[in-house]
């Protein structure tokens, strides 16, 4: 490999991404989505301030009517509901009209009907259970109401009733040596980052494969292979694409962090969003490291398999084996997140192809010794070296081979011959 | 400069593609590598281009093994193609850089060649917007971009209209005159004939004919006699063949007589019998309009050499 050629190929490949309208478009789109998502509370707040009521139901709209049919004939029940849930359009109903209410609800002329047969038997009639939480809320309100009424009938004071009805609060305390490694705090960002790893490795790997195959199918390969060494071509392409991926990840992380900082106050009440943005800095370092490890491990193979395809259409079948390995690695890691201390996750964190994601989960969610991390990184480095070596062999043969992609057995015998 | 291909052999699996081929291309003289499809031309070129090594044999430039000579070889492949979605200027500069030019030198050279091919306007256009002939010109520009010492052109004329073919001819001649080693590969004999001083004819991995084209033609012409008698061509042809067949000694050496133009083409197995025929004609009182050696065209030589071996194969 000539280092000058390699640099030229790499910067050409990198600049190709930077000039690619689709690449730029997707990056901008995701940044906009991040901006909108992270600014959502502020946007909703501002909209409300401008007079948009948003999702609040219109109390004057007959279609939002909720009929209450009370078979217990409790004189205070209606007023209690109106007082506790003032945003709903409560209307006292008649037991004989039930059929009419049903029709109204079905025809979207009313929202729902709440039927109180007895204290133990409540019905909520609605057109379709969806995002409407009113059934659950009114069940809770009525339960408390009935309990309070009975206890007060039994002669208890209001203060005592409150004390009885207030449930205990469970404080969840995890004992972990290092701060920031509790399940609750780490789960979401680990999940996000594992998925980001999977998506970027898969996306850029496929881009490498289809780029090689298209160079073959449009015969630019003929010029490339006679102008530069195959190794420079393959390594330049893989590393150039890898840098483009890294650039994109960096843009996403910076954008997400930036928009979070701007809107930090609005997210104060939502702990899981907070946990994502308060992840330790070293996790970001490991994200980059394992992205690079995972990417190179797979990208060389993607490049090699791309070189075996003569047409873009052949790629999908060619790259199926790596896709399966990559997907298994993701599923093992996501599954492992449920119990990150499990034996199988430890084992997988040292198995080539699985280790980038499995080890990442372990580092993010548990305490891993430095030695384990080093061993895992060494295994990854060896794997990358191995895939790079075998891929360059395949690539050298593949780029000049046209026609049907060879079967695995044929490929091995061709590679053997090349050696001899 | 002399590019010497010495006893190159190459097999892919069980298939022997090249068997001990040797030929020499010198600067200032265009060399034509001829052969039917699949004869091994592209494989030979790829070996010269260091795409893969030969199983045996050596390639030398001025007596020294040709190593890493990529930068000094310009190549126009038979399978033409570049990046259709990229701007022409960008990809030419990129490939020029890969061939050893600095970015600036590549950009300068790209501008020169685009100007030369009247394609300067397309510098920032995508390749796919060009017609096939123009794309071919881009490829040729690419081959000459790094001012190579050796220029290899694989089927350069396919797909060019007469005007562009003339432009290509001018440029190739220029390269030859500038002392470049120019190696042509083609099965379009008429173009090769116009250009090449030397030829090597490849058939199923072997060189079957090699040397200076004029000498080869002269050599082949020794056994080819063109005779034209006055009068109706058909009748005089009849007369000629009956005259020759009457003569016992000539009947053995005359391989065939065929009509050619207004006269007849006589193939001889023995060059010595030309004098006999001349004296026979003089004695017969026939009115001889033309009596000369007939140089075969390259196409005829090609068909004769390669077609013959094909027949052998089928038998």
PDB file of C-alpha atoms in Angstrom, chain A residues 13 64 74 100 264 291 334 398 418:
ATOM      1  CA  UNK A  13     -14.113   9.148  -0.462  1.00  0.00           C
ATOM      2  CA  UNK A  64     -66.732  16.072  24.565  1.00  0.00           C
ATOM      3  CA  UNK A  74     -75.339   9.568  45.418  1.00  0.00           C
ATOM      4  CA  UNK A 100     -79.266   6.920  23.259  1.00  0.00           C
ATOM      5  CA  UNK A 264     -32.507  22.246  29.957  1.00  0.00           C
ATOM      6  CA  UNK A 291     -17.960   2.736  16.857  1.00  0.00           C
ATOM      7  CA  UNK A 334     -30.019  -5.271  23.956  1.00  0.00           C
ATOM      8  CA  UNK A 398     -12.989  -9.828  -6.465  1.00  0.00           C
ATOM      9  CA  UNK A 418      -3.694 -16.947  -5.297  1.00  0.00           C
TER      10      UNK A 418
END
